[in-house]
mmCIF file of C-alpha atoms and ligand atoms in Angstrom:
data_model
loop_
_atom_site.group_PDB
_atom_site.id
_atom_site.type_symbol
_atom_site.label_atom_id
_atom_site.label_comp_id
_atom_site.label_asym_id
_atom_site.label_seq_id
_atom_site.Cartn_x
_atom_site.Cartn_y
_atom_site.Cartn_z
ATOM 1 C CA VAL L 18 10.085 -57.254 3.839
ATOM 2 C CA THR L 19 12.537 -59.233 1.738
ATOM 3 C CA SER L 20 11.953 -62.394 -0.278
ATOM 4 C CA LYS L 21 14.080 -64.902 -2.205
ATOM 5 C CA VAL L 22 13.559 -65.160 -5.840
ATOM 6 C CA ALA L 23 15.074 -67.557 -8.251
ATOM 7 C CA LEU L 24 15.276 -66.515 -11.874
ATOM 8 C CA ILE L 25 17.014 -68.009 -14.890
ATOM 9 C CA VAL L 26 18.636 -64.961 -16.366
ATOM 10 C CA ASN L 27 20.297 -65.284 -19.793
ATOM 11 C CA GLY L 28 20.485 -68.988 -19.325
ATOM 12 C CA LYS L 29 22.087 -68.868 -15.760
ATOM 13 C CA GLN L 30 20.367 -69.776 -12.464
ATOM 14 C CA ARG L 31 20.390 -66.672 -10.217
ATOM 15 C CA GLU L 32 19.174 -66.433 -6.647
ATOM 16 C CA LEU L 33 18.200 -63.020 -5.277
ATOM 17 C CA ASN L 34 17.253 -61.583 -1.976
ATOM 18 C CA VAL L 35 15.047 -58.580 -2.807
ATOM 19 C CA ASP L 36 12.620 -56.195 -1.108
ATOM 20 C CA THR L 37 9.240 -57.412 -2.262
ATOM 21 C CA ARG L 38 8.608 -53.871 -3.686
ATOM 22 C CA THR L 39 11.592 -54.207 -5.983
ATOM 23 C CA THR L 40 10.744 -54.064 -9.866
ATOM 24 C CA LEU L 41 12.129 -56.674 -12.050
ATOM 25 C CA LEU L 42 13.911 -53.771 -13.804
ATOM 26 C CA ASP L 43 15.699 -52.700 -10.457
ATOM 27 C CA ALA L 44 16.450 -56.331 -9.686
ATOM 28 C CA LEU L 45 18.214 -56.723 -13.057
ATOM 29 C CA ARG L 46 20.153 -53.467 -12.827
ATOM 30 C CA GLU L 47 20.905 -53.221 -9.099
ATOM 31 C CA ASN L 48 21.075 -56.729 -7.887
ATOM 32 C CA LEU L 49 22.332 -58.494 -10.998
ATOM 33 C CA HIS L 50 24.281 -55.556 -12.337
ATOM 34 C CA LEU L 51 22.827 -56.096 -15.883
ATOM 35 C CA THR L 52 22.669 -52.594 -16.805
ATOM 36 C CA GLY L 53 21.973 -53.061 -20.375
ATOM 37 C CA THR L 54 18.326 -52.877 -19.706
ATOM 38 C CA LYS L 55 17.520 -49.208 -19.424
ATOM 39 C CA LYS L 56 15.203 -47.040 -17.113
ATOM 40 C CA GLY L 57 13.552 -44.399 -19.090
ATOM 41 C CA CYS L 58 10.236 -43.309 -17.554
ATOM 42 C CA ASP L 59 9.849 -46.137 -14.934
ATOM 43 C CA GLN L 60 6.040 -46.096 -15.564
ATOM 44 C CA GLY L 61 5.418 -48.209 -18.504
ATOM 45 C CA GLN L 62 5.459 -45.665 -21.284
ATOM 46 C CA CYS L 63 8.619 -45.643 -23.106
ATOM 47 C CA GLY L 64 9.730 -49.418 -23.438
ATOM 48 C CA ALA L 65 13.337 -48.830 -22.568
ATOM 49 C CA CYS L 66 13.058 -51.550 -19.979
ATOM 50 C CA THR L 67 11.744 -54.318 -22.271
ATOM 51 C CA VAL L 68 12.997 -57.750 -21.538
ATOM 52 C CA ILE L 69 11.802 -61.154 -22.486
ATOM 53 C CA VAL L 70 10.101 -63.217 -19.781
ATOM 54 C CA ASP L 71 9.114 -66.878 -20.452
ATOM 55 C CA GLY L 72 9.093 -65.893 -24.221
ATOM 56 C CA ARG L 73 6.940 -62.766 -23.970
ATOM 57 C CA ARG L 74 8.132 -59.174 -23.881
ATOM 58 C CA ILE L 75 7.306 -57.042 -20.878
ATOM 59 C CA ASN L 76 8.020 -53.628 -19.465
ATOM 60 C CA SER L 77 10.261 -54.736 -16.595
ATOM 61 C CA CYS L 78 9.443 -51.417 -14.629
ATOM 62 C CA LEU L 79 5.866 -52.458 -14.414
ATOM 63 C CA THR L 80 6.275 -55.750 -12.587
ATOM 64 C CA LEU L 81 7.866 -56.927 -9.333
ATOM 65 C CA ALA L 82 10.743 -59.373 -9.223
ATOM 66 C CA VAL L 83 8.999 -61.556 -6.697
ATOM 67 C CA MET L 84 6.088 -62.273 -9.235
ATOM 68 C CA HIS L 85 8.672 -64.144 -11.541
ATOM 69 C CA ASN L 86 10.057 -66.809 -9.286
ATOM 70 C CA GLY L 87 11.274 -69.482 -11.509
ATOM 71 C CA ALA L 88 10.996 -67.667 -14.716
ATOM 72 C CA GLU L 89 13.287 -67.418 -17.624
ATOM 73 C CA VAL L 90 14.418 -63.867 -18.273
ATOM 74 C CA THR L 91 16.285 -62.751 -21.414
ATOM 75 C CA THR L 92 17.880 -59.261 -21.410
ATOM 76 C CA ILE L 93 20.051 -57.627 -24.097
ATOM 77 C CA GLU L 94 23.216 -59.148 -22.637
ATOM 78 C CA GLY L 95 21.732 -62.674 -23.372
ATOM 79 C CA LEU L 96 20.936 -62.105 -27.032
ATOM 80 C CA GLY L 97 24.489 -61.763 -28.358
ATOM 81 C CA THR L 98 28.030 -61.036 -27.589
ATOM 82 C CA PRO L 99 30.373 -58.413 -29.072
ATOM 83 C CA ASP L 100 32.011 -61.123 -31.225
ATOM 84 C CA LYS L 101 28.744 -62.853 -32.145
ATOM 85 C CA LEU L 102 25.923 -60.288 -32.445
ATOM 86 C CA HIS L 103 22.220 -61.617 -32.444
ATOM 87 C CA PRO L 104 21.044 -61.194 -36.130
ATOM 88 C CA MET L 105 18.705 -58.377 -34.808
ATOM 89 C CA GLN L 106 21.790 -56.603 -33.133
ATOM 90 C CA ALA L 107 23.688 -56.797 -36.418
ATOM 91 C CA ALA L 108 20.786 -55.439 -38.485
ATOM 92 C CA PHE L 109 20.424 -52.434 -36.123
ATOM 93 C CA VAL L 110 24.130 -51.860 -36.559
ATOM 94 C CA LYS L 111 23.924 -52.173 -40.347
ATOM 95 C CA HIS L 112 20.894 -49.807 -40.634
ATOM 96 C CA ASP L 113 21.918 -47.333 -37.949
ATOM 97 C CA GLY L 114 18.969 -48.267 -35.961
ATOM 98 C CA TYR L 115 19.859 -45.889 -33.024
ATOM 99 C CA GLN L 116 21.336 -42.417 -32.332
ATOM 100 C CA CYS L 117 22.051 -42.051 -28.614
ATOM 101 C CA GLY L 118 21.425 -45.623 -28.005
ATOM 102 C CA TYR L 119 19.466 -45.435 -24.788
ATOM 103 C CA CYS L 120 16.403 -47.076 -26.073
ATOM 104 C CA THR L 121 18.315 -49.681 -28.230
ATOM 105 C CA PRO L 122 18.183 -52.518 -25.824
ATOM 106 C CA GLY L 123 14.495 -52.333 -25.364
ATOM 107 C CA GLN L 124 14.000 -51.878 -29.065
ATOM 108 C CA ILE L 125 15.962 -54.890 -29.877
ATOM 109 C CA CYS L 126 14.251 -57.074 -27.167
ATOM 110 C CA SER L 127 10.968 -55.966 -28.342
ATOM 111 C CA ALA L 128 11.893 -56.604 -32.158
ATOM 112 C CA VAL L 129 13.101 -60.126 -31.366
ATOM 113 C CA SER L 130 9.746 -60.709 -29.586
ATOM 114 C CA VAL L 131 7.730 -59.212 -32.485
ATOM 115 C CA LEU L 132 9.156 -61.999 -34.816
ATOM 116 C CA ASP L 133 8.429 -64.493 -32.230
ATOM 117 C CA GLU L 134 4.801 -63.363 -31.898
ATOM 118 C CA ILE L 135 4.357 -63.593 -35.586
ATOM 119 C CA ARG L 136 5.760 -67.068 -35.768
ATOM 120 C CA LYS L 137 3.338 -68.065 -32.912
ATOM 121 C CA GLY L 138 0.410 -66.300 -34.409
ATOM 122 C CA ILE L 139 -0.054 -64.004 -31.518
ATOM 123 C CA PRO L 140 -2.407 -61.094 -32.619
ATOM 124 C CA SER L 141 -1.372 -57.476 -32.316
ATOM 125 C CA HIS L 142 -2.499 -56.164 -28.990
ATOM 126 C CA VAL L 143 -3.755 -52.954 -30.404
ATOM 127 C CA THR L 144 -5.544 -53.848 -33.520
ATOM 128 C CA GLY L 145 -6.112 -57.531 -32.883
ATOM 129 C CA ASP L 146 -4.797 -58.302 -36.387
ATOM 130 C CA LEU L 147 -3.401 -61.683 -36.885
ATOM 131 C CA THR L 148 -0.557 -61.487 -39.474
ATOM 132 C CA THR L 149 0.863 -64.774 -40.282
ATOM 133 C CA ALA L 150 2.544 -63.711 -43.483
ATOM 134 C CA PRO L 151 6.192 -64.491 -43.280
ATOM 135 C CA LEU L 152 6.946 -61.033 -44.451
ATOM 136 C CA LEU L 153 5.758 -58.251 -42.132
ATOM 137 C CA THR L 154 4.479 -55.092 -43.592
ATOM 138 C CA GLU L 155 6.198 -51.866 -42.380
ATOM 139 C CA ALA L 156 2.860 -50.681 -40.954
ATOM 140 C CA GLU L 157 2.532 -53.958 -38.930
ATOM 141 C CA ILE L 158 6.152 -53.617 -37.636
ATOM 142 C CA ARG L 159 5.502 -49.958 -36.679
ATOM 143 C CA GLU L 160 2.236 -50.956 -34.831
ATOM 144 C CA ARG L 161 3.819 -53.814 -32.941
ATOM 145 C CA MET L 162 6.960 -51.570 -32.053
ATOM 146 C CA SER L 163 4.739 -48.611 -30.868
ATOM 147 C CA GLY L 164 5.538 -49.369 -27.225
ATOM 148 C CA ASN L 165 9.110 -48.523 -27.714
ATOM 149 C CA ILE L 166 9.812 -44.794 -27.904
ATOM 150 C CA CYS L 167 12.930 -43.354 -29.507
ATOM 151 C CA ARG L 168 13.486 -39.692 -28.657
ATOM 152 C CA CYS L 169 16.071 -39.310 -31.251
ATOM 153 C CA GLY L 170 13.509 -40.304 -33.932
ATOM 154 C CA ALA L 171 15.423 -43.335 -35.571
ATOM 155 C CA TYR L 172 12.213 -45.136 -36.285
ATOM 156 C CA SER L 173 12.718 -45.588 -40.056
ATOM 157 C CA ASN L 174 16.138 -47.121 -39.570
ATOM 158 C CA ILE L 175 14.782 -49.311 -36.795
ATOM 159 C CA VAL L 176 11.998 -50.557 -39.056
ATOM 160 C CA ASP L 177 14.515 -51.072 -41.846
ATOM 161 C CA ALA L 178 16.552 -53.314 -39.537
ATOM 162 C CA ILE L 179 13.487 -55.398 -38.430
ATOM 163 C CA VAL L 180 12.353 -55.760 -42.067
ATOM 164 C CA GLU L 181 15.757 -57.179 -43.016
ATOM 165 C CA VAL L 182 15.656 -59.826 -40.245
ATOM 166 C CA SER L 183 11.971 -60.582 -40.803
ATOM 167 C CA GLY L 184 12.678 -61.325 -44.418
HETATM 168 FE FE1 FES R 13 9.800 -49.006 -18.290
HETATM 169 FE FE2 FES R 13 9.730 -46.613 -19.452
HETATM 170 S S1 FES R 13 11.320 -47.611 -18.138
HETATM 171 S S2 FES R 13 8.478 -48.356 -19.959
#
């Protein structure tokens, strides 16, 4: 069964005709050819597929495209351009916040959302802690980024990048 889905992706109105079983991740990659969003595990464990939907980060492999009719979706392609990087992208470059780069789009989408969660006073989903201090502790960043796995182990550089932007 196919269904029409209207999404606003990176500020542009997009209309898709997708099999109702298509994940948001596959819709972005296969239908819209936005391949910056990566498929790692395809079962909600690695965070490589993280995108921002209506202001909240989600694992796009765990949700169906048809569930998001009318939603605003931001992928790594919508955060910056090669000429004008998003501040989080620039900080990842400066601090070498990647090695192979496969997890990087998800890491950056997540990191951008973490700062937004703090601004809005959204508690950590794991500890329930509500940190409203303008400067995040390294432990808080590590906890909030714990859903994004980096098999190269670039965690300390990733945290350094987020610390810089959060300050
Ligand atoms: Fe979605 Fe791993 S590909 S969490």
